[in-house]
Short mmCIF file of C-alpha atoms in Angstrom, two decimals:
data_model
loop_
_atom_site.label_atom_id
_atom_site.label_comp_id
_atom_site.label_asym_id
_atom_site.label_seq_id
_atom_site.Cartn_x
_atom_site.Cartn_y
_atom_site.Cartn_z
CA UNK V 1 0.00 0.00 0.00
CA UNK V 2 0.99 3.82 -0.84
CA UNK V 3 2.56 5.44 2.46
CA UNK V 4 2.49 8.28 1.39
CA UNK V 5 -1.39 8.37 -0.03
CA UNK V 6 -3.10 11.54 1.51
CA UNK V 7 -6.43 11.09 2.03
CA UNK V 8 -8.60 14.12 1.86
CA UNK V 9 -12.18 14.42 3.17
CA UNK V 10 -13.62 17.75 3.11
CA UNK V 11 -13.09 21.42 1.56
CA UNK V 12 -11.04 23.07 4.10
CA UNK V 13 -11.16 26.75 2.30
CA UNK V 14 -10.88 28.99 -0.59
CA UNK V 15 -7.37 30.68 -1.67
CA UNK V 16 -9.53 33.30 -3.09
CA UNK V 17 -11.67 33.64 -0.20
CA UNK V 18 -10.76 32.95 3.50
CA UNK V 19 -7.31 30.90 2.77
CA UNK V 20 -6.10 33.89 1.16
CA UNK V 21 -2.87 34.91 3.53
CA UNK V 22 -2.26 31.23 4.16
CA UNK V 23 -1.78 30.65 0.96
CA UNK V 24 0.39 33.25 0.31
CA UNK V 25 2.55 31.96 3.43
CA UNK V 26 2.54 28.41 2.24
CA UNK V 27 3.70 30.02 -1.61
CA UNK V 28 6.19 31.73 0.23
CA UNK V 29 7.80 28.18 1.97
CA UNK V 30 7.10 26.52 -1.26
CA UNK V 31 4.42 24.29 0.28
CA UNK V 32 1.96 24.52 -1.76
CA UNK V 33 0.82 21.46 -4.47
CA UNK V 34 -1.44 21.68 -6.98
CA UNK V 35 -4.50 18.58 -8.75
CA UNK V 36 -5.72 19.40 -11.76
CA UNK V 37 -9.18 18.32 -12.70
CA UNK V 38 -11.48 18.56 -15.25
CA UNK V 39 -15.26 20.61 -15.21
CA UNK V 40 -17.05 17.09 -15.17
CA UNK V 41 -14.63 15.65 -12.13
CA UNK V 42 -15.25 18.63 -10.05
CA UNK V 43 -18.98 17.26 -9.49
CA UNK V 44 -16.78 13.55 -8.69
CA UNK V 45 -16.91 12.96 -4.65
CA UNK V 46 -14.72 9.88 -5.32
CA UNK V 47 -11.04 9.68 -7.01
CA UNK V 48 -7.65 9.40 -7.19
CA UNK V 49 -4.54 12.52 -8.47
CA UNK V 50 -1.83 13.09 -8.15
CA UNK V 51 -0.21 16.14 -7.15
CA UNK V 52 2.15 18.91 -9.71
CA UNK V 53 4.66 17.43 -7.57
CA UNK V 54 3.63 13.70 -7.95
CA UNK V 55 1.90 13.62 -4.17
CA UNK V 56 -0.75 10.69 -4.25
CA UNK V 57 -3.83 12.41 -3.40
CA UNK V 58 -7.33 10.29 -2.92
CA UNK V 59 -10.19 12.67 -2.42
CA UNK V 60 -13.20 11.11 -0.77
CA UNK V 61 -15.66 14.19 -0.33
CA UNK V 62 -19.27 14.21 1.22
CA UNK V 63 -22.38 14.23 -0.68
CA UNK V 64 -23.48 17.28 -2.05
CA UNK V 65 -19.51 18.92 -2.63
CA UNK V 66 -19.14 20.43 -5.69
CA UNK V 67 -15.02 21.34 -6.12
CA UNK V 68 -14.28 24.61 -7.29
CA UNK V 69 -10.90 26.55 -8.19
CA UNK V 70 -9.13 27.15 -5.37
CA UNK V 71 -10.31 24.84 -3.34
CA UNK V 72 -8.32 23.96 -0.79
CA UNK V 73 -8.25 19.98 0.66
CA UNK V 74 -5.43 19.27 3.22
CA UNK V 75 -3.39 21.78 4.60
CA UNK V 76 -0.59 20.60 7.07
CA UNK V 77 3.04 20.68 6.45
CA UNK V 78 1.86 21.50 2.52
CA UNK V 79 -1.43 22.83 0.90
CA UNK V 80 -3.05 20.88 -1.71
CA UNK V 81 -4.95 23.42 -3.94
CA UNK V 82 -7.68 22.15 -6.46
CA UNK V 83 -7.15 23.64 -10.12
CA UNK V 84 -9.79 23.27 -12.34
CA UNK V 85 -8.35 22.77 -16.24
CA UNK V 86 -9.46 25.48 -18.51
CA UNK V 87 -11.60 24.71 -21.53
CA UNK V 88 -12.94 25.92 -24.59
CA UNK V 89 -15.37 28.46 -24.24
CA UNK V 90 -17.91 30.39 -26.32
CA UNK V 91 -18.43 33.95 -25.10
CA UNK V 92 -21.62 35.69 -26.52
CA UNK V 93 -21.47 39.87 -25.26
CA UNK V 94 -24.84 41.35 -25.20
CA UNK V 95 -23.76 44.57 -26.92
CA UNK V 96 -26.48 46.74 -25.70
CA UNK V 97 -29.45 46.53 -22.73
CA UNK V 98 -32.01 45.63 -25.36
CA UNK V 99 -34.39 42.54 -23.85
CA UNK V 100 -35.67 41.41 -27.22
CA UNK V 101 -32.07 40.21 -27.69
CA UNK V 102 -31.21 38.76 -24.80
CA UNK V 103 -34.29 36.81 -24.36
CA UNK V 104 -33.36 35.50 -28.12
CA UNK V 105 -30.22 34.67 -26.75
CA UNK V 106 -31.11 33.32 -23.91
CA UNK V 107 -33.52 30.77 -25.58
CA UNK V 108 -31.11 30.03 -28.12
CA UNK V 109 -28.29 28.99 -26.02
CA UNK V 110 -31.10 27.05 -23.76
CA UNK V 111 -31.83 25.07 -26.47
CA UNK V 112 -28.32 23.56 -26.67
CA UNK V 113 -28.72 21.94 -22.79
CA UNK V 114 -25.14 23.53 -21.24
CA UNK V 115 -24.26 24.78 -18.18
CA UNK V 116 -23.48 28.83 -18.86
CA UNK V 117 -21.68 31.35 -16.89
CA UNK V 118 -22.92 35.14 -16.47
CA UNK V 119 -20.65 37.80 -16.32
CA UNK V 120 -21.76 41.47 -16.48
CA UNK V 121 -23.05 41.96 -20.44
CA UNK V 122 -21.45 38.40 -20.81
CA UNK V 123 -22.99 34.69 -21.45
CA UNK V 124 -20.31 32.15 -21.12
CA UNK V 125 -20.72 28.76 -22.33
CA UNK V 126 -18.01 25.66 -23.13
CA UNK V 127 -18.12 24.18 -26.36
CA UNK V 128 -15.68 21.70 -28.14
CA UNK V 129 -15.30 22.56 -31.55
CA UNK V 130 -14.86 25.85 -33.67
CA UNK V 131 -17.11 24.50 -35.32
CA UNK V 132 -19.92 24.75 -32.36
CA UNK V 133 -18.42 28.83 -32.11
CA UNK V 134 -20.17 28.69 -36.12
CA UNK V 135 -23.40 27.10 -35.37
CA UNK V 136 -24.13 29.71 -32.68
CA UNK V 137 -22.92 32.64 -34.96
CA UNK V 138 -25.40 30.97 -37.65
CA UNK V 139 -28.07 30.78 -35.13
CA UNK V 140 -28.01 34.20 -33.83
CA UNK V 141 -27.25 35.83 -36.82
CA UNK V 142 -30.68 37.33 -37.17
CA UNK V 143 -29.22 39.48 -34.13
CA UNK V 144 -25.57 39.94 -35.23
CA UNK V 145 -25.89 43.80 -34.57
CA UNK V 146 -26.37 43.24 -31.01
CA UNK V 147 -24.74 40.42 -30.08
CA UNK V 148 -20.60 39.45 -30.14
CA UNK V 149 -19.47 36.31 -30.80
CA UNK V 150 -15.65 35.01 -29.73
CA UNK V 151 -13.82 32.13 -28.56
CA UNK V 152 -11.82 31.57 -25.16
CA UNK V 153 -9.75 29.25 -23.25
CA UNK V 154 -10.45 29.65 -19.69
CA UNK V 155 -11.30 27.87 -16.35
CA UNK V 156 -15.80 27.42 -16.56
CA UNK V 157 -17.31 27.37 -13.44
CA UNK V 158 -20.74 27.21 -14.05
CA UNK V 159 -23.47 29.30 -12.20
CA UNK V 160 -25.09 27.25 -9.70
CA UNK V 161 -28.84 26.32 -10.27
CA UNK V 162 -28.39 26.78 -14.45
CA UNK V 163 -29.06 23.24 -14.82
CA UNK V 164 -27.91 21.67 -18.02
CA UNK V 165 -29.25 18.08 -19.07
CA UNK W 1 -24.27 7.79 9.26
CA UNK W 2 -22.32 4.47 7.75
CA UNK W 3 -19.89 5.51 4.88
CA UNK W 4 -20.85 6.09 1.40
CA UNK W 5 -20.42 2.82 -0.76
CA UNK W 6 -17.82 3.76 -3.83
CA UNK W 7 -19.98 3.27 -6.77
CA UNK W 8 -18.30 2.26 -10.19
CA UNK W 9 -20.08 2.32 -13.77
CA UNK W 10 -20.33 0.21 -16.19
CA UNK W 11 -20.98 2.08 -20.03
CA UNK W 12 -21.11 0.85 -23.74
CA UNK W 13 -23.10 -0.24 -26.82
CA UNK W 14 -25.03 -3.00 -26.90
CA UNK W 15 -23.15 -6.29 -26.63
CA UNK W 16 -19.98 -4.97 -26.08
CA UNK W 17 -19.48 -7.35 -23.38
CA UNK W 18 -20.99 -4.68 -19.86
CA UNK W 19 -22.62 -7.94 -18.44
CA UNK W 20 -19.49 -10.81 -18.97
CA UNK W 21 -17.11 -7.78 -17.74
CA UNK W 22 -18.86 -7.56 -14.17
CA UNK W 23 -19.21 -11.49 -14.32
CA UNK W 24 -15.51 -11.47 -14.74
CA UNK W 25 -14.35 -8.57 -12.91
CA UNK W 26 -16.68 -9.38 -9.38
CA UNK W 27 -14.51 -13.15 -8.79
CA UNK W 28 -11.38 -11.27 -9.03
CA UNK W 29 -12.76 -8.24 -6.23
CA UNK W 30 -13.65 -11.24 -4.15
CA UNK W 31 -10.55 -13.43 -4.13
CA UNK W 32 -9.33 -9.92 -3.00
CA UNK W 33 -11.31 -9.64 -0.49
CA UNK W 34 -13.78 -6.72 -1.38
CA UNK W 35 -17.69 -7.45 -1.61
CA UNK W 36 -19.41 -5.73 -4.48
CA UNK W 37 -22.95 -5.28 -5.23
CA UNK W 38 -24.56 -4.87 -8.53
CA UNK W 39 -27.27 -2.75 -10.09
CA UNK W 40 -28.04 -3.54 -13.61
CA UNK W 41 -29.91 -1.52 -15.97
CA UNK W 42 -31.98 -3.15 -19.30
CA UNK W 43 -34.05 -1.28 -21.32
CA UNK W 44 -37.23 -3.63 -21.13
CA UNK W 45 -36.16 -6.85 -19.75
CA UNK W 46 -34.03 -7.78 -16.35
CA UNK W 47 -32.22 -10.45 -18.29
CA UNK W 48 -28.71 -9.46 -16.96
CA UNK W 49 -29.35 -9.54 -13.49
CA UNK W 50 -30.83 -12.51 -13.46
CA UNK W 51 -27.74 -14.15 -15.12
CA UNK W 52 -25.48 -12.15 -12.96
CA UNK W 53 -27.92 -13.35 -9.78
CA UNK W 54 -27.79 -17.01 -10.98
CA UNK W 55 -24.06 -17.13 -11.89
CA UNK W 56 -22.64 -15.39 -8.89
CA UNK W 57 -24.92 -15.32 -5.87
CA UNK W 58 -26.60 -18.30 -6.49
CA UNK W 59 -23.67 -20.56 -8.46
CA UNK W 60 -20.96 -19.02 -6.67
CA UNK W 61 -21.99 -17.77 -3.93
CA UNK W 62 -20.07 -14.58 -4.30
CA UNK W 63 -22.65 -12.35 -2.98
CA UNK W 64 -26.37 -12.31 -1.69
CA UNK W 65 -28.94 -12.77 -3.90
CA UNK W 66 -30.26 -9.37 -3.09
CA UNK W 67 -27.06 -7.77 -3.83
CA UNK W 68 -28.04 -8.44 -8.23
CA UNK W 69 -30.72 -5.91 -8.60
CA UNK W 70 -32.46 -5.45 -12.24
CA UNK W 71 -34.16 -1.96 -13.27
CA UNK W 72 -35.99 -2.16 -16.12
CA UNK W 73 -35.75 1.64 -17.32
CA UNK W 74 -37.79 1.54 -19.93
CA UNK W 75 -36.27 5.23 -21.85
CA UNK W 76 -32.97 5.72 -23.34
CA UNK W 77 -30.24 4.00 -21.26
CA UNK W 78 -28.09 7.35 -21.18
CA UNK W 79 -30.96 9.44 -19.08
CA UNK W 80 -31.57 6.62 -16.31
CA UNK W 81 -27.65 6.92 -15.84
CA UNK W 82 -26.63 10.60 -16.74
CA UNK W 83 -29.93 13.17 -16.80
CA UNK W 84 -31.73 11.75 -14.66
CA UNK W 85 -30.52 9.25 -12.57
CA UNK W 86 -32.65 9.47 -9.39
CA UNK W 87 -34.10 5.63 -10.25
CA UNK W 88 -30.50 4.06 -10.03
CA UNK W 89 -29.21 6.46 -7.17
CA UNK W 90 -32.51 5.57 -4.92
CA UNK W 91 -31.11 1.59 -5.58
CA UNK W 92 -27.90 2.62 -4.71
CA UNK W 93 -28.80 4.14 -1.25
CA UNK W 94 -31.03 1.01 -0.38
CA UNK W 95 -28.18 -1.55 -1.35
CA UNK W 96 -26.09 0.45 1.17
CA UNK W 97 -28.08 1.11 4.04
CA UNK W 98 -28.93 -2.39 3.75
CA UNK W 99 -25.23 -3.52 3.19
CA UNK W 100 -22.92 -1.28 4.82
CA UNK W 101 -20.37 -3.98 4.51
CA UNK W 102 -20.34 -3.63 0.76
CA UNK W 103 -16.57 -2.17 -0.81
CA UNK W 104 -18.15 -1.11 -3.90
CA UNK W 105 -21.57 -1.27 -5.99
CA UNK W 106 -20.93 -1.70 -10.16
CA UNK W 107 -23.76 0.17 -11.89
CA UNK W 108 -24.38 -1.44 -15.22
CA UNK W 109 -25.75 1.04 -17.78
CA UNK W 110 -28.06 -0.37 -20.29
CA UNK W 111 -26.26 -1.23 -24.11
CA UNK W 112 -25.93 2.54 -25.33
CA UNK W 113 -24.60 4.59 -27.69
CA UNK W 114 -20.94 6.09 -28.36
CA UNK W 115 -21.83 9.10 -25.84
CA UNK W 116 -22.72 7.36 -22.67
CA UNK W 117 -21.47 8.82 -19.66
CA UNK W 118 -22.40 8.50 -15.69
CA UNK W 119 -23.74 11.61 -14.30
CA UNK W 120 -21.15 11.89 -11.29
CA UNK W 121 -23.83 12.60 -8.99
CA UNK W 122 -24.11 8.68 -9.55
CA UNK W 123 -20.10 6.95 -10.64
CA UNK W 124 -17.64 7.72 -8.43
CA UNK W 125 -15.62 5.99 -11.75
CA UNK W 126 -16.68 5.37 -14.92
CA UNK W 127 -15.25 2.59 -17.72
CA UNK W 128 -16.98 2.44 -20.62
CA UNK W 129 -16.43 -1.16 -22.88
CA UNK W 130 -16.71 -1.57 -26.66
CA UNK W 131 -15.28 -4.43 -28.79
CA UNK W 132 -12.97 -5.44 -30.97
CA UNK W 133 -15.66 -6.49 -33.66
CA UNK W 134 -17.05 -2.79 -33.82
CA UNK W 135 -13.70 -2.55 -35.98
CA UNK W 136 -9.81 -1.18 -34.49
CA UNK W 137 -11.35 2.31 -35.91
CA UNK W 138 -13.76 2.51 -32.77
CA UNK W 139 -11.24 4.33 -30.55
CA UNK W 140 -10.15 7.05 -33.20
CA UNK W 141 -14.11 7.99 -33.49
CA UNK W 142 -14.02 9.30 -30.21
CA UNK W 143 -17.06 9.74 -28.63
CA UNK W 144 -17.76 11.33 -25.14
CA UNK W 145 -17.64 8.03 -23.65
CA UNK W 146 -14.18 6.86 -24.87
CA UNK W 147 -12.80 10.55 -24.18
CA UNK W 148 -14.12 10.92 -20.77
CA UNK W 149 -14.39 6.94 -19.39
CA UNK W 150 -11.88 6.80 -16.37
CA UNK W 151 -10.96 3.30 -18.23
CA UNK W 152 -11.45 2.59 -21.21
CA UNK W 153 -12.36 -1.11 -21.90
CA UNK W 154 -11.56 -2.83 -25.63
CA UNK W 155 -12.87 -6.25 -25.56
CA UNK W 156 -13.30 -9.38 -27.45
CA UNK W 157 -9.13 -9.08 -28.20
CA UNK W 158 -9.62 -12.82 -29.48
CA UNK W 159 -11.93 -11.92 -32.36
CA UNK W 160 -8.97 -9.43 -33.89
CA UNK W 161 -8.20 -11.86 -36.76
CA UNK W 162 -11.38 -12.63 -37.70
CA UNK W 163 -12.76 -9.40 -38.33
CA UNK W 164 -9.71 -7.83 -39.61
CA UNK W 165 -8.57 -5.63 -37.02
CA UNK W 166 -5.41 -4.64 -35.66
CA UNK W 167 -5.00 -4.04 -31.89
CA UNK W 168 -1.91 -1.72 -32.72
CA UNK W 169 -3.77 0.63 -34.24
CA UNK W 170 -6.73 0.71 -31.71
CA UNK W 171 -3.64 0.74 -29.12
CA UNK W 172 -2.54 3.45 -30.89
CA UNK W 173 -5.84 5.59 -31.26
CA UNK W 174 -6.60 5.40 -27.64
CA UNK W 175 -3.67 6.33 -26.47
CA UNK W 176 -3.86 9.38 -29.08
CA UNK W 177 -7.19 10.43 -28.12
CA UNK W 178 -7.23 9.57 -24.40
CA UNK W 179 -3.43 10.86 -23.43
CA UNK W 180 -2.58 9.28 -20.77
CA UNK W 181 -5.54 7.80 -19.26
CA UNK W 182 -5.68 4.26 -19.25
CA UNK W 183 -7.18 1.47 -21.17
CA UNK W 184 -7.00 -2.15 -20.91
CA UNK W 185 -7.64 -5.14 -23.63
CA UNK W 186 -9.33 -7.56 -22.48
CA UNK W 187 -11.04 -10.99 -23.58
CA UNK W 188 -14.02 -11.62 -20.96
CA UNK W 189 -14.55 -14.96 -22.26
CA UNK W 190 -11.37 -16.41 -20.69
CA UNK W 191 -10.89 -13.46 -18.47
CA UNK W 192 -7.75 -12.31 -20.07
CA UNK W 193 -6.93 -8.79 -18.97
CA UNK W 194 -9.55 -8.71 -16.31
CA UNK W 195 -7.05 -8.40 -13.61
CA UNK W 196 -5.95 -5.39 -15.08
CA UNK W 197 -9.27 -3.89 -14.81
CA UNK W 198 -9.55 -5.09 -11.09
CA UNK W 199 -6.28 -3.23 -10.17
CA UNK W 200 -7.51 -0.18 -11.64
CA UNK W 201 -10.39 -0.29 -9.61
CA UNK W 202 -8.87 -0.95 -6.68
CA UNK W 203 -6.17 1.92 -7.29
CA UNK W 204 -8.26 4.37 -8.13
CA UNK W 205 -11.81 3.68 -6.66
CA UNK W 206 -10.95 1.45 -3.43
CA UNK W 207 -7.74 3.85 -2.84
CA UNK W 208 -6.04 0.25 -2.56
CA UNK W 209 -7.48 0.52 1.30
CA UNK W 210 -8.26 -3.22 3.01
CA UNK W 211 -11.35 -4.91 2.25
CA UNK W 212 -14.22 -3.94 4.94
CA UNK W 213 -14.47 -7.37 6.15
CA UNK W 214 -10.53 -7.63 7.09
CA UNK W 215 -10.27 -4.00 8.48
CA UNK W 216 -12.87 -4.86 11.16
#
């Protein structure tokens, strides 16, 4: 059996929240390791990483934890952060206040079943293909005056209570 | 409150080999040590259960007979395991409050489609099985279930010859599409490779912890 297997049981914290100065401490004595996951794993209560630094990490969370960037999971001698891989992302701007539009835009990203992130004038969706990026410029092009269409790589936390299916 | 029950899923098309898999896989947990119990999903009929009930609880003796429970789900495999998989989760939580001593319960999806995938709100880990007699260009496809599976399955490895396809090359395409997440060939027939399939379930679902019944 793995010695040195860390088992990890709850979310301790949030470097971007209440962890803050402890993580910059631990950055600062080189403590601190890092697991990469994907969007779908970060729903997972169950699995098995390992660490930047090879550290074998099994996570074993309650019910009900959703992992999110940051996260932090054991914190003793070293802090093992959660890192959530970035993705491809569609990023439709609402280019002015108008309602007619962003109901259209609304129902039209609806209608493809993903999660979607809202940021300010933004809608923020993954998709896997560039090809996906030219359906929805197809589909709202009826609206193209309004609406700004562009691609992104970046970490997709979706908003809670959007459900997708 | 007793400890949640790891909970490993089974995904893959029709007769790729879900059933014989589990069949296989379960002896090996058990000369381990670790007790499984197993939901199994059909579309209409509870066919699989019953032959997993006859052949290991009642055959073998591997496991009580109330530990092989069939759900008929009647709708698209994919939703009773992914959109909305309250019918299989409510199983789950009976099988363990009635058998906390379980180490693991395999969910076995009905015969799907390329995209299956367990909702994680059900798998804890997720392999997904196709065959060798789909053809060796199943892997390149892709498909969100060979990109996403935790292990990828390719069975039926004895059938290569006959059906004209190479194992290099589906080697090759899994590795290319999957990086380095692992996949095993397997024959479940004989049971070739099914060890393989057992350690990575103990590695990465059982955390290689003892069995329930020798911890104490």
């Amino acid at each position: 059996m793995a010695i040195t297997l860390i088992i990890c049981e709850s979310v301790i914290g949030n470097i971007g929240k209440g962890l803050k100065g402890k993580y910059d401490e631990m950055l600062a004595k080189d403590a601190v390791e890092r697991i990469s996951i994907s969007r779908a794993e970060s729903e997972r209560l169950r699995m098995r990483k390992s660490t930047d630094r090879g550290t074998d990490i099994a996570l074993s969370m309650p019910a009900g934890t959703r992992l999110r960037h940051g996260d932090v999971v054991s914190l003793a001698d070293r802090m093992i952060v959660v890192a959530i891989e970035p993705e491809n992302v569609a990023v439709v701007r609402l280019k002015n206040g108008d309602a007619r539009t962003a109901v259209l835009v609304g129902h039209a990203i609806g209608n493809l079943h993903r999660p979607i992130r809202v940021e300010g004038d933004r809608i923020i969706l993954p998709v896997q293909s560039d090809g996906e990026v030219e359906m929805l410029r197809r589909q709202l092009g009826p609206l193209a005056g309004n609406v700004d269409i562009t691609r992104d790589f970046v970490v997709f936390e979706p908003e809670a209570g959007a459900h997708e299916h | 409150m007793a400890k949640r029950v790891p909970r490993v899923g089974v995904g893959g098309p029709v007769g790729s080999g879900k059933t014989m898999l589990i069949e296989q896989v379960v002896p090996v947990l058990f000369s381990m040590g670790y007790r499984a119990g197993i939901i199994s999903n059909d579309v209409v009929s509870k066919e699989d259960a019953d032959r997993m009930r006859r052949n290991l609880a009642t055959e073998k003796g591997m496991l009580a007979e109330d530990l092989v429970v069939g759900l008929a789900t009647g709708g698209c495999p994919h939703t009773a395991v992914r959109e909305d998989p309250s019918m299989n989760i409510a199983e789950v939580e009976e099988m363990e409050s009635r058998h906390p001593e379980l180490d693991l319960i395999i969910i076995e999806s009905g015969g799907d489609n390329i995209t299956t995938t367990f909702s994680p709100a059900l798998a804890d880990y997720f392999i997904y099985i196709v065959d060798v007699a789909g053809g060796d260009k199943y892997p390149r496809k892709r498909g969100l279930g060979i990109e996403t599976c935790d292990l990828l399955v390719i069975n039926k490895i004895d059938l290569a010859p006959h059906v004209g396809a190479d194992l290099k090359v589906m080697e090759r395409d899994a590795k290319a599409v999957r990086g380095n997440r692992p996949f095993a060939f397997v024959n479940c027939r004989t049971g070739e490779g099914v060890d393989k399939v057992a350690r990575h379930i103990v590695r990465d679902v059982l955390f290689e912890l003892p069995p329930k019944a020798r911890a104490g």
